[in-house]
Coordinates of C-alpha atoms in Angstrom, one line a residue:
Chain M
X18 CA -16.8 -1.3 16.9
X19 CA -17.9 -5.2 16.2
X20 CA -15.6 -5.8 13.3
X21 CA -14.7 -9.5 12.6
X22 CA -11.6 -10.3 13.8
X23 CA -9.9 -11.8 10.5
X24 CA -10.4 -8.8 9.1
X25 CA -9.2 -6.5 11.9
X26 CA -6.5 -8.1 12.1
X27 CA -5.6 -8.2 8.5
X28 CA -5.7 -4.0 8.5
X29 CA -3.7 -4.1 12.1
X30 CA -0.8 -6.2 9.8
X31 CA -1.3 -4.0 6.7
X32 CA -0.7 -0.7 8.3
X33 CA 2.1 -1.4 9.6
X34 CA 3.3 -1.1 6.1
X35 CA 5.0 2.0 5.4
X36 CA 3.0 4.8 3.6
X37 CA 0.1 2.5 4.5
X38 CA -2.1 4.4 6.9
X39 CA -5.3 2.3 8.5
X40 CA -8.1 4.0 5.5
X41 CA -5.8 2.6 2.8
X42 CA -4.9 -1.2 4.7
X43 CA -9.3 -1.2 5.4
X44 CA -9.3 -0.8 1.6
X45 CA -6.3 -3.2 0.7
X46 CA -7.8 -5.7 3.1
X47 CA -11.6 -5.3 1.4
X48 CA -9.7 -5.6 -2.2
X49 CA -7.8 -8.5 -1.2
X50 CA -11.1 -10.1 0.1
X51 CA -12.7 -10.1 -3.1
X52 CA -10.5 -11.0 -5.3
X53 CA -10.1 -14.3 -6.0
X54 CA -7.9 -17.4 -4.3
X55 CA -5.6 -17.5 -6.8
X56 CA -4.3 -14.1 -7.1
X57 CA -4.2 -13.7 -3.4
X58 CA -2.2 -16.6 -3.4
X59 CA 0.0 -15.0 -6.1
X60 CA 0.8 -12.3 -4.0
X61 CA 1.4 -14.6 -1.1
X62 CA 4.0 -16.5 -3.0
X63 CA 5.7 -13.5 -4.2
X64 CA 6.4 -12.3 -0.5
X65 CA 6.9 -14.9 0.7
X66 CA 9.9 -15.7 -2.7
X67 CA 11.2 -12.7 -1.6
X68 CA 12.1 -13.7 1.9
X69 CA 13.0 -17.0 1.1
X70 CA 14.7 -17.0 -2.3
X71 CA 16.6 -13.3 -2.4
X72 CA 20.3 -12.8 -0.7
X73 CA 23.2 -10.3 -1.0
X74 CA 25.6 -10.9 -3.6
X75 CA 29.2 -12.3 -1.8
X76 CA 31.0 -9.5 -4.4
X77 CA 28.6 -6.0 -4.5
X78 CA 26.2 -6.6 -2.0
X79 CA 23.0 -6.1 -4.2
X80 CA 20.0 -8.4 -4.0
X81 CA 21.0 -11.7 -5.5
X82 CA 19.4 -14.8 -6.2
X83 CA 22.8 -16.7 -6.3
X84 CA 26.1 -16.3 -4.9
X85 CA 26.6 -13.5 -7.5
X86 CA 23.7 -11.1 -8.6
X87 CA 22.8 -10.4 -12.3
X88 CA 24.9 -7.7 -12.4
X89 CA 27.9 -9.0 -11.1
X90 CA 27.8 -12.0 -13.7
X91 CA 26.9 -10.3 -16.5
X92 CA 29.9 -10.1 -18.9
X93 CA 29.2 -7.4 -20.9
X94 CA 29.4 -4.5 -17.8
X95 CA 32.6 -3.1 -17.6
X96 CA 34.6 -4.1 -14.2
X97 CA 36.8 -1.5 -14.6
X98 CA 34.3 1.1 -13.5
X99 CA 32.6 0.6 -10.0
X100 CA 29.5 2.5 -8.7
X101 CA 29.2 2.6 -4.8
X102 CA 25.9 3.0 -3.7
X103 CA 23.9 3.1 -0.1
X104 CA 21.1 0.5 -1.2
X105 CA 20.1 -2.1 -3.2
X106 CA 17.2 0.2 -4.2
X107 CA 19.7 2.6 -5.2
X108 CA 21.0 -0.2 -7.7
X109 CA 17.4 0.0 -9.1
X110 CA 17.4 3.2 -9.6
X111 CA 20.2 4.0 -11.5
X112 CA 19.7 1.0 -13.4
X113 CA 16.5 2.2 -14.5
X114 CA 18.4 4.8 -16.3
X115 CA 20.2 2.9 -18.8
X116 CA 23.2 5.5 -18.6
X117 CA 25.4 3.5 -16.6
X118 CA 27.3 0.0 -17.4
X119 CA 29.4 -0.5 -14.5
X120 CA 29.3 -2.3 -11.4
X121 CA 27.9 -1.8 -7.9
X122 CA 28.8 -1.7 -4.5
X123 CA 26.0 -1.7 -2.3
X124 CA 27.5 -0.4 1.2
X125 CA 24.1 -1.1 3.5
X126 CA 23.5 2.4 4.4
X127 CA 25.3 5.2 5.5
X128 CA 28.1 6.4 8.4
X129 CA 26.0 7.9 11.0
X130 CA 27.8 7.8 14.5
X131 CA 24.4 9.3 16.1
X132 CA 22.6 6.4 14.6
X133 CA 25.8 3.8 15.7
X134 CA 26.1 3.1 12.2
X135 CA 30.6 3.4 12.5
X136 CA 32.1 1.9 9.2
X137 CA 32.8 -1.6 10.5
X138 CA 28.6 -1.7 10.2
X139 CA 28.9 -0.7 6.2
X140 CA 30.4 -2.9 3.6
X141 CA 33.6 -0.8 3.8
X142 CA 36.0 -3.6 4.2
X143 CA 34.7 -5.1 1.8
X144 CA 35.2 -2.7 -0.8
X145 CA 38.4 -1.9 -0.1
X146 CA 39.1 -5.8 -0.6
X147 CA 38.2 -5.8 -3.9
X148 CA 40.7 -3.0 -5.3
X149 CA 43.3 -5.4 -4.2
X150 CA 41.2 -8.6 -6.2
X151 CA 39.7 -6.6 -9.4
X152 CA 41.3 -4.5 -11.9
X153 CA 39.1 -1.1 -10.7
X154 CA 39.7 1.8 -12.8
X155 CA 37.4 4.2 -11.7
X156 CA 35.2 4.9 -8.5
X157 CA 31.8 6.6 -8.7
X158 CA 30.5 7.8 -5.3
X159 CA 26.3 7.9 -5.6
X160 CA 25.9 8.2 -2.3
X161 CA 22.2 10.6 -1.5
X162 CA 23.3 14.0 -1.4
X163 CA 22.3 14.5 2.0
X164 CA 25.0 15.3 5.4
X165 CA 25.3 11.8 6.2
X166 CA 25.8 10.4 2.3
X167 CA 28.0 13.4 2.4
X168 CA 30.4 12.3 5.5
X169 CA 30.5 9.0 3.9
X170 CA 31.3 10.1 0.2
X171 CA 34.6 12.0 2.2
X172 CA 35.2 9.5 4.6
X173 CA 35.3 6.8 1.3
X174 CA 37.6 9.6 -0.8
X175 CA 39.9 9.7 1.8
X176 CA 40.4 6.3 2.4
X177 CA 40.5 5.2 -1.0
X178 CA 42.8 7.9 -2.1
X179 CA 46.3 6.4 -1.0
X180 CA 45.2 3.2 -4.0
X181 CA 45.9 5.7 -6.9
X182 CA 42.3 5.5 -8.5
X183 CA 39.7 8.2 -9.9
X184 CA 37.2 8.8 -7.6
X185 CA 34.3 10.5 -8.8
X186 CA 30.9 11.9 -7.3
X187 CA 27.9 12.0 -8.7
X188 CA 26.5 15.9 -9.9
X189 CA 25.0 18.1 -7.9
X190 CA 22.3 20.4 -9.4
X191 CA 18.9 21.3 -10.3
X192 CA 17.2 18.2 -11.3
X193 CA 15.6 17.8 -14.7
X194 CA 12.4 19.9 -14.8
X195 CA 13.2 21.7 -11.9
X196 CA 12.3 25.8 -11.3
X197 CA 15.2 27.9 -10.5
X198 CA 12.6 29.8 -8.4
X199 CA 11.6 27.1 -6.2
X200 CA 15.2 25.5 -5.9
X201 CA 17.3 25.6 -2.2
X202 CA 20.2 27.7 -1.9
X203 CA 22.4 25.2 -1.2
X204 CA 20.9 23.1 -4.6
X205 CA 21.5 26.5 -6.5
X206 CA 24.7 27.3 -4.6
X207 CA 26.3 23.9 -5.5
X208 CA 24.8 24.1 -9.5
X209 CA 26.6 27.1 -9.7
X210 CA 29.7 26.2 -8.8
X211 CA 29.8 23.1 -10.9
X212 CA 28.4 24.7 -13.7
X213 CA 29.7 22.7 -16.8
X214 CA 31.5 25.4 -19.8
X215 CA 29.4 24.5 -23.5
Chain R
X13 CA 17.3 -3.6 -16.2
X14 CA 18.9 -6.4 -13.9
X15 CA 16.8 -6.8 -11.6
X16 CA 16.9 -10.1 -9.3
X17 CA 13.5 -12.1 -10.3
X18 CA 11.5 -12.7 -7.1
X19 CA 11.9 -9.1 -6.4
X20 CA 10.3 -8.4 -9.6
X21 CA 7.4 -10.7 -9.3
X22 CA 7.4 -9.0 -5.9
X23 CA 6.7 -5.5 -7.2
X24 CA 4.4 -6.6 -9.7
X25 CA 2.0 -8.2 -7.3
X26 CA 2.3 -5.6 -5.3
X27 CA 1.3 -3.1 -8.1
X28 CA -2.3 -4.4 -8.6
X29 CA -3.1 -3.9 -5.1
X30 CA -5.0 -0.4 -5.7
X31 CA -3.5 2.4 -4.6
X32 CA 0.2 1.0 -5.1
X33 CA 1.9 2.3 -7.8
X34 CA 5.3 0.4 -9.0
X35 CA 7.2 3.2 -7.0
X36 CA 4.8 2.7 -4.1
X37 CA 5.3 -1.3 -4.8
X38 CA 9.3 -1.5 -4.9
X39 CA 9.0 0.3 -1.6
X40 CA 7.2 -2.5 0.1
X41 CA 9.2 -5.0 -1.3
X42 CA 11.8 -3.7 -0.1
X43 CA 11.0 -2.9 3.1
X44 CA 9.6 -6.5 3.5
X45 CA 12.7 -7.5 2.7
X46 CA 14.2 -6.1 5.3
X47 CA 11.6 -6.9 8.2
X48 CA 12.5 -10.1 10.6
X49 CA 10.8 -13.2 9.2
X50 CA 8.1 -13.4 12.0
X51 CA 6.7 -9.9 11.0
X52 CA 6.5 -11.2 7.7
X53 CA 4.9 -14.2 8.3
X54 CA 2.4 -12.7 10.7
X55 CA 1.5 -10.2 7.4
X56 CA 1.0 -13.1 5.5
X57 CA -1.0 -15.2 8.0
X58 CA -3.3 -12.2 8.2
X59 CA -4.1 -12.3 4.6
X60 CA -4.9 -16.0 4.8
X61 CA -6.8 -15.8 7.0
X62 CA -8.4 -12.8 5.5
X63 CA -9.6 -15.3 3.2
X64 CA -10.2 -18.3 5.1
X65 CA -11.8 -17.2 8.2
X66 CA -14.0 -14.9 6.8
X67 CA -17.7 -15.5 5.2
X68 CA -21.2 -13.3 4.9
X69 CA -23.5 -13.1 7.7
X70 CA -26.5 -15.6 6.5
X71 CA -28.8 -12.8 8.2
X72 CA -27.5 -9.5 6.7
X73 CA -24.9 -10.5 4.7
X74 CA -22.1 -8.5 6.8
X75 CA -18.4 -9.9 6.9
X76 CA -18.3 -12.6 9.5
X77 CA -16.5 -15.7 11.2
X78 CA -19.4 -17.6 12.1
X79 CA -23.0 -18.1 10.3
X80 CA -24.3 -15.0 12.5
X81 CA -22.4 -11.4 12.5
X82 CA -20.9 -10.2 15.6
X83 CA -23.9 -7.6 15.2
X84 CA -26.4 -9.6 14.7
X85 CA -25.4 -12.0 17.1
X86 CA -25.0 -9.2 19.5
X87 CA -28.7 -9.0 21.7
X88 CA -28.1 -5.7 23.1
X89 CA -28.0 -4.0 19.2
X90 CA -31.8 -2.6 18.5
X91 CA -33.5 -5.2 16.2
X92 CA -36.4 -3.4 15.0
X93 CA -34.0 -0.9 13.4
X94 CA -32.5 -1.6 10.1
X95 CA -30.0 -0.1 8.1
X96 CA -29.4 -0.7 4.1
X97 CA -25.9 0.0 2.8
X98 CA -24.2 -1.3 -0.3
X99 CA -20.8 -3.0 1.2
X100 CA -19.5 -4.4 4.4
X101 CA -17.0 -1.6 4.2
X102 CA -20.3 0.9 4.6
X103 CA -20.7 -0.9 7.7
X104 CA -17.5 -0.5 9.3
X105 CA -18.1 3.3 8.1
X106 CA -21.1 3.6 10.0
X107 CA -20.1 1.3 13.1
X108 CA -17.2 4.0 13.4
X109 CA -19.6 6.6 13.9
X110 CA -20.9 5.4 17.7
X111 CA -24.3 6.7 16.6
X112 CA -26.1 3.8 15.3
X113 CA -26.9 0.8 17.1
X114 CA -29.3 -1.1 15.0
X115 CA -28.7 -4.5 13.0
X116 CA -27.8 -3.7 8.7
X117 CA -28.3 -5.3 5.6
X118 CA -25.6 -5.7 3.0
X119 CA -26.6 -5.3 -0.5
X120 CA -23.8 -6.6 -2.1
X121 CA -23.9 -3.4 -4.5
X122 CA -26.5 -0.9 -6.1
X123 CA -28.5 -1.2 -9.5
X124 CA -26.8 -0.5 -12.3
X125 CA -28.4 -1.9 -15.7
X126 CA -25.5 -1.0 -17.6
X127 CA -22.3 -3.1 -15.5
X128 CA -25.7 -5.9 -15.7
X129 CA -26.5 -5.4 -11.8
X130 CA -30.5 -5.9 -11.6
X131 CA -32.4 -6.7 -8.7
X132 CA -31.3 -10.0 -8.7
X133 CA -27.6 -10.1 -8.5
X134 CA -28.5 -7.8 -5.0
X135 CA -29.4 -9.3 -1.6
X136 CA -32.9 -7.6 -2.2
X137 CA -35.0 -10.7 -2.1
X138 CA -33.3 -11.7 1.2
X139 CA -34.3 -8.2 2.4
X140 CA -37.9 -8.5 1.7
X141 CA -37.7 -11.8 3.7
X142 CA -36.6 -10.6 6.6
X143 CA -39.9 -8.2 7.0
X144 CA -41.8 -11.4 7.3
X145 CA -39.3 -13.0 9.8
X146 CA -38.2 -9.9 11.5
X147 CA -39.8 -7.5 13.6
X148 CA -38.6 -4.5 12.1
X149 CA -40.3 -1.2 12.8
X150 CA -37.8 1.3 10.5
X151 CA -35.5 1.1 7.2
X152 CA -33.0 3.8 6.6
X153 CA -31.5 3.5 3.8
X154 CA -27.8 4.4 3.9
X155 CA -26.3 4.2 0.2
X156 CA -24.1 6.2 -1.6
X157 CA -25.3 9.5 -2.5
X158 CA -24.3 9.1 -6.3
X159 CA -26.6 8.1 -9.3
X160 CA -26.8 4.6 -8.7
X161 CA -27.3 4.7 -5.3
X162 CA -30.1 7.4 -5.2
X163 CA -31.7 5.2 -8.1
X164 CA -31.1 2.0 -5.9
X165 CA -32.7 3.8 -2.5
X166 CA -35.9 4.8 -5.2
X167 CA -36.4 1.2 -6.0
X168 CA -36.0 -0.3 -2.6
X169 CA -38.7 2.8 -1.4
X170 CA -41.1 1.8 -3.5
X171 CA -40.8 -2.2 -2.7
X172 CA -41.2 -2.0 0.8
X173 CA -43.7 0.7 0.8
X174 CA -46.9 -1.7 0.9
X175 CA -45.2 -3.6 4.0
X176 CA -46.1 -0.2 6.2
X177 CA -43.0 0.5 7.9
X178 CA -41.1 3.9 8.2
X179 CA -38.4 4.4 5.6
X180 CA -36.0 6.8 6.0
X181 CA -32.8 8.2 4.1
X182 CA -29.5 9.7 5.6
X183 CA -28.7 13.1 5.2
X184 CA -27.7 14.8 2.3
X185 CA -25.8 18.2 3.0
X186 CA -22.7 19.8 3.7
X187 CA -19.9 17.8 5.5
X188 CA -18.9 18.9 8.7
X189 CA -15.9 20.6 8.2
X190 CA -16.9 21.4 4.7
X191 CA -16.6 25.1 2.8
X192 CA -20.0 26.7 1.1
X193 CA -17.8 28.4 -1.3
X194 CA -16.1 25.3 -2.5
X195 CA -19.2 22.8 -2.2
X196 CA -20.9 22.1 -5.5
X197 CA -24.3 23.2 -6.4
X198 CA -26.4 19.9 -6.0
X199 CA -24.5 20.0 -2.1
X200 CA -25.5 23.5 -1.6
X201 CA -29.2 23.1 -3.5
X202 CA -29.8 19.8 -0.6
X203 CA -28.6 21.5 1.8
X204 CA -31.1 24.7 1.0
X205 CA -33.9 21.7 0.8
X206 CA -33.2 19.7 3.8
X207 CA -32.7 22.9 6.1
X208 CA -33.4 21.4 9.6
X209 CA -35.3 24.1 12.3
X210 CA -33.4 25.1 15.1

């Protein structure tokens, strides 16, 4: 096929994107091609910001513009109560649902000895740092309810457990919405046993 | 929600790509974010270049580096054998195919009086000039089977039709692949019309 090469390129570069299949970069390329300099360059800055201006905050670990992310300076969020989370997307997430005033620790991912990932390769030393520097009261494991969030969400209990705090994990359940008939056992199982008395 | 600023901007950029929804947009970000700086960069040199490199084919208005098209510039493609489409993206489309090896014309669009598209704002005048400079022996004319483009193939019919050259239209019928039962009935009724003898 004689396609120019500015453009085959461009749909190479774009499918490499994830959830980006070569259909969808061909149409992102063609879009991008007629629209005009400025927005292009728009969304060339913004990538571009994001690699150059973003880092992790030196207290949680979320995406920060400064040493300290929004979160983390914000006065108003109670630093007695600290959410530990896999991600930074995770941190989006729950923000999203305006339920939760605390603060984050982002641990980088999850233990997964298969993968290599041992806990000197999370934020774990970290966290346990900052029970000896901050006043917490109150752990929240929101770790993804998955085996390996799972093994990490024990592996944290246990190690936190000798500091004499609450530690807490996140509900298992049906989610909102969801059909009893098309729920797993195990998601049925667990929403059973942590059925909550009205 | 506190969410670090050039990750924002990030996401919303990325959300008027088409196709990317925010969800769909924080995913990218955040996978770009991740990626080593030379993927990155190589992304974003693409889509410059996207921009920069490319131009229209002065001959048949295809996507191109240089004034001519790779096809056009290519001797071996059958001169005396034109195809219309509507976009450079039909041509890619058809180039896929392996089946055609003639030279195109690119449109630019189809007639539509109410968006304001007349003859004009099309590369039709450019097509009829090519008959005089070209020695072209056959037209197919490969838009969209919709509204617009059947109205579009009509018009162009009846302009070259003094010139004396065979005109022809792709096939309209069932896809390969496709289901009677769940085709629709103006499918089904061209299908019926354009029954082919075996």
């Amino acid at each position: 096929m004689q396609i120019a090469e500015p453009l085959a390129v461009a749909i190479d570069e774009l499918s490499k994107l994830p959830g980006i299949g070569r259909k969808t970069a061909q149409r992102l390329a063609l879009h991008l091609l007629k629209k005009n300099d400025d927005d292009v360059r728009n969304l060339l800055k913004a990538i571009q910001d994001l690699k150059s201006k973003l880092r992790f905050c030196e207290r949680c670990f979320n995406l920060s513009e400064d040493i300290l992310c929004n979160i983390c300076k914000n006065h108003k969020r109670e630093s007695s109560l600290l959410c530990v989370v896999e991600e930074a997307s995770d941190v989006i997430a729950i923000e999203k649902t305006n339920e939760y005033n605390g603060i984050y620790h982002v641990l980088g991912g999850v233990l997964s000895p298969l993968s290599g990932v041992n806990p000197d390769s999370l934020k774990i030393k970290e966290l346990v740092k900052r029970f000896n520097k901050e006043e917490i009261n109150e752990v929240i494991l929101a770790l993804n309810p998955d085996t390996e969030g799972e093994t990490t969400s024990l592996y944290l209990a246990k190690l936190l457990k000798p500091l004499n705090i609450k530690i807490s994990r996140i509900a298992r359940g049906l989610p909102i919405g969801g059909d009893l008939e098309f729920a797993d056992d195990a998601t049925i199982g667990r929403a059973l046993l942590n059925r909550s008395i009205l």
